[in-house]
Tab-separated table of C-alpha atoms in Angstrom:
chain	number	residue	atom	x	y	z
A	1	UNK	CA	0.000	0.000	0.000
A	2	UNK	CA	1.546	3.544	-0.978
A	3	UNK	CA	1.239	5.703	1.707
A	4	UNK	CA	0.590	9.714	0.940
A	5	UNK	CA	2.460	11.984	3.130
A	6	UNK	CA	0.743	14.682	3.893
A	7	UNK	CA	2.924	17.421	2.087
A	8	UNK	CA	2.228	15.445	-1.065
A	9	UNK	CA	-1.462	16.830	-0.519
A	10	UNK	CA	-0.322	20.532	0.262
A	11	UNK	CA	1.684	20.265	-3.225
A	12	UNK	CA	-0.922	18.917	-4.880
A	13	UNK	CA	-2.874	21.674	-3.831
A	14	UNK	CA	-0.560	24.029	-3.996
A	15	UNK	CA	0.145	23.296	-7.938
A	16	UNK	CA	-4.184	22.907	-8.865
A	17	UNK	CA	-4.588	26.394	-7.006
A	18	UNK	CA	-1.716	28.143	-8.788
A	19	UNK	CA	-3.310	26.690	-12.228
A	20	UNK	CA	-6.573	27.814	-11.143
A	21	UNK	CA	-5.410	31.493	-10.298
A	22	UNK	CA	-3.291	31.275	-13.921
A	23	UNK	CA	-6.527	30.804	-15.028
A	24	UNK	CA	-7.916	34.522	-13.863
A	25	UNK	CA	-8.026	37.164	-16.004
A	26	UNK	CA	-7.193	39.947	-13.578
A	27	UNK	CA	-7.895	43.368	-13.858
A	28	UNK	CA	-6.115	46.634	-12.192
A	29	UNK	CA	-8.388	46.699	-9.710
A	30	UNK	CA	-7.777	43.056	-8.588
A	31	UNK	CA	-3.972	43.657	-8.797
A	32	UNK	CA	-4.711	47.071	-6.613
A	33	UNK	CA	-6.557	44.253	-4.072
A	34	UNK	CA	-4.459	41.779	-3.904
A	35	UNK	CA	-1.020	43.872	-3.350
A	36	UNK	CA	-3.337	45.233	-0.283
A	37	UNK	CA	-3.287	41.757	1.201
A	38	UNK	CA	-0.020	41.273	0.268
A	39	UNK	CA	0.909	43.826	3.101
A	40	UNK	CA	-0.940	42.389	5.631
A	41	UNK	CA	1.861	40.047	6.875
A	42	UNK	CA	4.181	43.496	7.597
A	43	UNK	CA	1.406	44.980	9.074
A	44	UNK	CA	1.062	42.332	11.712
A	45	UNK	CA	4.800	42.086	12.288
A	46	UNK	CA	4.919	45.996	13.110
A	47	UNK	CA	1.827	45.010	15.048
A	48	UNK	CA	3.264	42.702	17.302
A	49	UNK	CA	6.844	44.560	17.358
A	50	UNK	CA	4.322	47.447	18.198
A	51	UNK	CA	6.055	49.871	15.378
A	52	UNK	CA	2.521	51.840	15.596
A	53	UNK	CA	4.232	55.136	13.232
A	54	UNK	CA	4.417	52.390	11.114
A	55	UNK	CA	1.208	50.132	11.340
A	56	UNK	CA	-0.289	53.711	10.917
A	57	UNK	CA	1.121	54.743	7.761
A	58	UNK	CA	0.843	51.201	6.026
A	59	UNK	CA	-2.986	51.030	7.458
A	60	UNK	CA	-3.214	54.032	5.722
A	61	UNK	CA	-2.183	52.938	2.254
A	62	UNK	CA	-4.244	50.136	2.537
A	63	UNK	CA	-7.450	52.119	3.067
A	64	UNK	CA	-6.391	54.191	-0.065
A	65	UNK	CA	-5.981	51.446	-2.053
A	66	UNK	CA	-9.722	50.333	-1.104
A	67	UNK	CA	-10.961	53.278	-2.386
A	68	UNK	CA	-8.704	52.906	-5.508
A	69	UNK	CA	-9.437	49.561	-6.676
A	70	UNK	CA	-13.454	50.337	-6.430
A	71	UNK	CA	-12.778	53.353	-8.372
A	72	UNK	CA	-10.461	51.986	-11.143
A	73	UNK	CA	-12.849	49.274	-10.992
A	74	UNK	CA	-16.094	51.183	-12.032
A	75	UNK	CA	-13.775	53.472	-14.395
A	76	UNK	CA	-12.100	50.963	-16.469
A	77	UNK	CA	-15.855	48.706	-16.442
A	78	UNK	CA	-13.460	45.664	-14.727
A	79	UNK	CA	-16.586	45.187	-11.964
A	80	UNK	CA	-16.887	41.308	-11.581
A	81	UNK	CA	-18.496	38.514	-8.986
A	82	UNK	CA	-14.765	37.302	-8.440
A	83	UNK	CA	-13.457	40.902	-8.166
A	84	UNK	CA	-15.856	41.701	-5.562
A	85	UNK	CA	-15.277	38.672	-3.400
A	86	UNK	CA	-11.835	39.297	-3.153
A	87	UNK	CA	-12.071	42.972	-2.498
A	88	UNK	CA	-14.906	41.480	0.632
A	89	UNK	CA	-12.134	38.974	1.735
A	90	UNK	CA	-9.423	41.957	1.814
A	91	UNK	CA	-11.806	43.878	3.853
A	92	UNK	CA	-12.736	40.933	6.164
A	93	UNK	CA	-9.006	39.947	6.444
A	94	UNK	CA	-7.744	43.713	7.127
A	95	UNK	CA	-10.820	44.746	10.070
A	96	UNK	CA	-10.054	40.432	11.542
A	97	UNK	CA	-6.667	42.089	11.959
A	98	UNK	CA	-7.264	45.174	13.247
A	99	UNK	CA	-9.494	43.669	15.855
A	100	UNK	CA	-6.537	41.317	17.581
A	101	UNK	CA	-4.329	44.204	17.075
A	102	UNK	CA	-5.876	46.308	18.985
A	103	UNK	CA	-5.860	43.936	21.316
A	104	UNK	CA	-3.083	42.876	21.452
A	105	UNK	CA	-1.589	46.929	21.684
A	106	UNK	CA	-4.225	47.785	24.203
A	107	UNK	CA	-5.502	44.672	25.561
A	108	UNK	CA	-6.738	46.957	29.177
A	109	UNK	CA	-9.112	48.950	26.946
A	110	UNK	CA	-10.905	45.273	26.237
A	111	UNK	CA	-10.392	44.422	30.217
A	112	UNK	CA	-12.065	47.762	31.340
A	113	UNK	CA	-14.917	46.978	28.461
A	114	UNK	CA	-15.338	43.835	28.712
A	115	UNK	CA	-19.138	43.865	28.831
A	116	UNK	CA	-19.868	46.147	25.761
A	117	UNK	CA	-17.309	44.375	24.282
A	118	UNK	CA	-19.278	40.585	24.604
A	119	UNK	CA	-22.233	42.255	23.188
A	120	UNK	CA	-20.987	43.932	19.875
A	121	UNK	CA	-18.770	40.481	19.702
A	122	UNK	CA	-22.608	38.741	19.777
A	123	UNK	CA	-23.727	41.571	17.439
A	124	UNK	CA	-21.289	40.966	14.507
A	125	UNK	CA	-21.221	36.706	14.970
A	126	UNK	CA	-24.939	36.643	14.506
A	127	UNK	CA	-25.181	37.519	10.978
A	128	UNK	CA	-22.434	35.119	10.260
A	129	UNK	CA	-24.167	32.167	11.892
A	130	UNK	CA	-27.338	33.256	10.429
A	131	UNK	CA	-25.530	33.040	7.035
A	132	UNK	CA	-24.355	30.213	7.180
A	133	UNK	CA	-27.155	28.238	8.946
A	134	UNK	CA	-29.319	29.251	5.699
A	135	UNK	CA	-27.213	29.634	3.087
A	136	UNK	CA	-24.613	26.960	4.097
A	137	UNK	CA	-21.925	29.689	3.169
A	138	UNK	CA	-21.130	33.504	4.625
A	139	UNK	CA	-22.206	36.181	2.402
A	140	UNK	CA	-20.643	39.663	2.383
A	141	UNK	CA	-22.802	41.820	1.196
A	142	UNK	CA	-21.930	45.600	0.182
A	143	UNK	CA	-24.010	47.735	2.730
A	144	UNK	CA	-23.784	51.095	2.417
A	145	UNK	CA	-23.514	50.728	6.424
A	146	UNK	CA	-20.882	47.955	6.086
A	147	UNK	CA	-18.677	50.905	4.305
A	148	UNK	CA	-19.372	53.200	6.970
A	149	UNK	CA	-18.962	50.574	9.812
A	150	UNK	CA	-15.662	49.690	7.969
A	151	UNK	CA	-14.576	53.366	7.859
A	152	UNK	CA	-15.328	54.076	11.721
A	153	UNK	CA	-13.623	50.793	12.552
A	154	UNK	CA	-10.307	51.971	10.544
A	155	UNK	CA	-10.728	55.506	12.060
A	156	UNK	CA	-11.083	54.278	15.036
A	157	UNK	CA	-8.310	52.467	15.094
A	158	UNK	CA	-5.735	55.104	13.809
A	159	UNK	CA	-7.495	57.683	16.978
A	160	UNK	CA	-6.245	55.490	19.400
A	161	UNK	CA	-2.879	54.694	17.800
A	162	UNK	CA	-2.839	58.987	17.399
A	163	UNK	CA	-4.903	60.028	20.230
A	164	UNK	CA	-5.437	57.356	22.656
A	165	UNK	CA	-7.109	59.601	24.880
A	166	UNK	CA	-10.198	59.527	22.733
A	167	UNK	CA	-11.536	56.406	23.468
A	168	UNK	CA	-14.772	57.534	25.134
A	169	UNK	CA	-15.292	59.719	21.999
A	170	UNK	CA	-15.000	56.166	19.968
A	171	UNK	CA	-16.055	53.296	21.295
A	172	UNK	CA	-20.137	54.653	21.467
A	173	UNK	CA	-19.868	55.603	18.074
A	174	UNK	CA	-18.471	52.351	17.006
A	175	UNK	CA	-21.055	50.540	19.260
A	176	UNK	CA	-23.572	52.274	16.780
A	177	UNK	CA	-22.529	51.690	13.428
A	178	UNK	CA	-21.808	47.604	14.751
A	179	UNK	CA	-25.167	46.939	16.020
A	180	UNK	CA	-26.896	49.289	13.132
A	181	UNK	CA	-25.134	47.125	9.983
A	182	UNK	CA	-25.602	43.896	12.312
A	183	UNK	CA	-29.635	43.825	12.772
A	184	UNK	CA	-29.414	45.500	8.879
A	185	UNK	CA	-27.763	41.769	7.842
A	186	UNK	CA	-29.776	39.638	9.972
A	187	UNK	CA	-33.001	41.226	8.640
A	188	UNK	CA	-32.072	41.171	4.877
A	189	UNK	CA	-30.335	37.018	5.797
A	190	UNK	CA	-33.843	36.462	7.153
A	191	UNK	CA	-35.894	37.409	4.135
A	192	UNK	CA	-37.360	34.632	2.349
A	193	UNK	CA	-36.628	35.918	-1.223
A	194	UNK	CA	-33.039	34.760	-2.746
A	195	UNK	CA	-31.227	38.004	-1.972
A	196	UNK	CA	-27.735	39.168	-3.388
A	197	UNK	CA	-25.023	40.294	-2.566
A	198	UNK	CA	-24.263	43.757	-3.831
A	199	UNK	CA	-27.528	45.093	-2.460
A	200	UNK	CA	-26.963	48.112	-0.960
A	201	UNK	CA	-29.672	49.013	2.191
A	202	UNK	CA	-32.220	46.952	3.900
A	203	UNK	CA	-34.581	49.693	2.359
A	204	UNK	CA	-34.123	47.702	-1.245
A	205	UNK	CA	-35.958	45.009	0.426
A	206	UNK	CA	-38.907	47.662	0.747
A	207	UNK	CA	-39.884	46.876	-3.089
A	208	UNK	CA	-40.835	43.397	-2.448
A	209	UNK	CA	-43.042	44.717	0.699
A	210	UNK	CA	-40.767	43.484	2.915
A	211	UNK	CA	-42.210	39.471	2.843
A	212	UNK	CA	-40.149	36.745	5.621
């Protein structure tokens, strides 16, 4: 019997995904996306090594490169289904990060919070288990709130890296915009209809009178 070690498997995989992605025609846009997750991995090293100048100014590029790659997107007519995905997994990846670094820069701000902090934790799982209960898969959808959650998050984030004296300033403000695009997924997740993705308010669901 010929026995497969397991790196044989992570080659194998390795080699069909690189094929696949050969496959891709990609645009600007998705070249603009993907060299913004490409600096993840420094970001999290000046992260941990707590280079916060740093982690500032790359956070930065990375937020102008979302607004780039949208706009070059929409300019050059290179919108797709695959282009948006990956521009909601950069966006998932970057705010996953920014969560544990904060954390992990001012872990006493989650001590002293600790209650508010369970609760918008509940508040942004829901619509994820919701998602994939019913749809067997997560769906990012592009919410006119989820832009303005992701821009308070990211502002948020550079005030107390700035100014971390501003904290009571932030966190009800960022308490808002979580719990406003949270119950604005669940209720659109919960709708009977097939929904999709790029719809942009709960409001759009007012054409269909709103039936669960």
């Amino acid at each position: 019997m010929v026995i497969i070690m397991p790196q044989n498997y992570i080659l194998t995989y390795t080699a069909a995904l690189r094929r696949k992605m050969r496959k891709i025609d990609y645009g600007l846009s998705d070249k603009i996306t993907i060299a913004r997750i490409s600096l993840l991995p420094f970001m999290w090293i000046f992260a941990v090594y707590k280079y916060l100048n740093v982690l500032a100014i790359l956070l930065i590029i990375v937020e102008i490169g979302d607004i780039l790659d949208g706009y070059v997107a929409r300019k050059l007519k290179q919108e797709s289904k695959f282009g948006g995905k990956l521009d909601a997994l950069s966006d998932s990846l970057v705010y996953i990060s920014i969560f544990v670094w904060s954390f992990l820069i001012f872990p006493d701000i989650y001590i002293k919070n600790l209650p508010i902090v369970t609760i918008l934790l509940i508040f942004i799982i829901l619509p994820i288990i919701i998602s994939i209960i019913k749809f067997k898969k997560i769906i990012f959808f592009h919410l006119i709130s989820s832009k303005l959650l992701a821009s308070t998050i990211i502002a948020s984030f550079l005030a107390l890296i700035l100014f971390n004296n501003l904290l009571h300033y932030i966190l009800p403000i960022l308490s808002f915009m979580v719990v406003i695009n949270s119950v604005e997924r669940v209720i659109i997740l919960l709708y009977k209809k097939v929904i999709y993705e790029n719809i942009k308010s709960v409001f759009s669901l007012y054409k269909n009178k709103f039936r669960f």
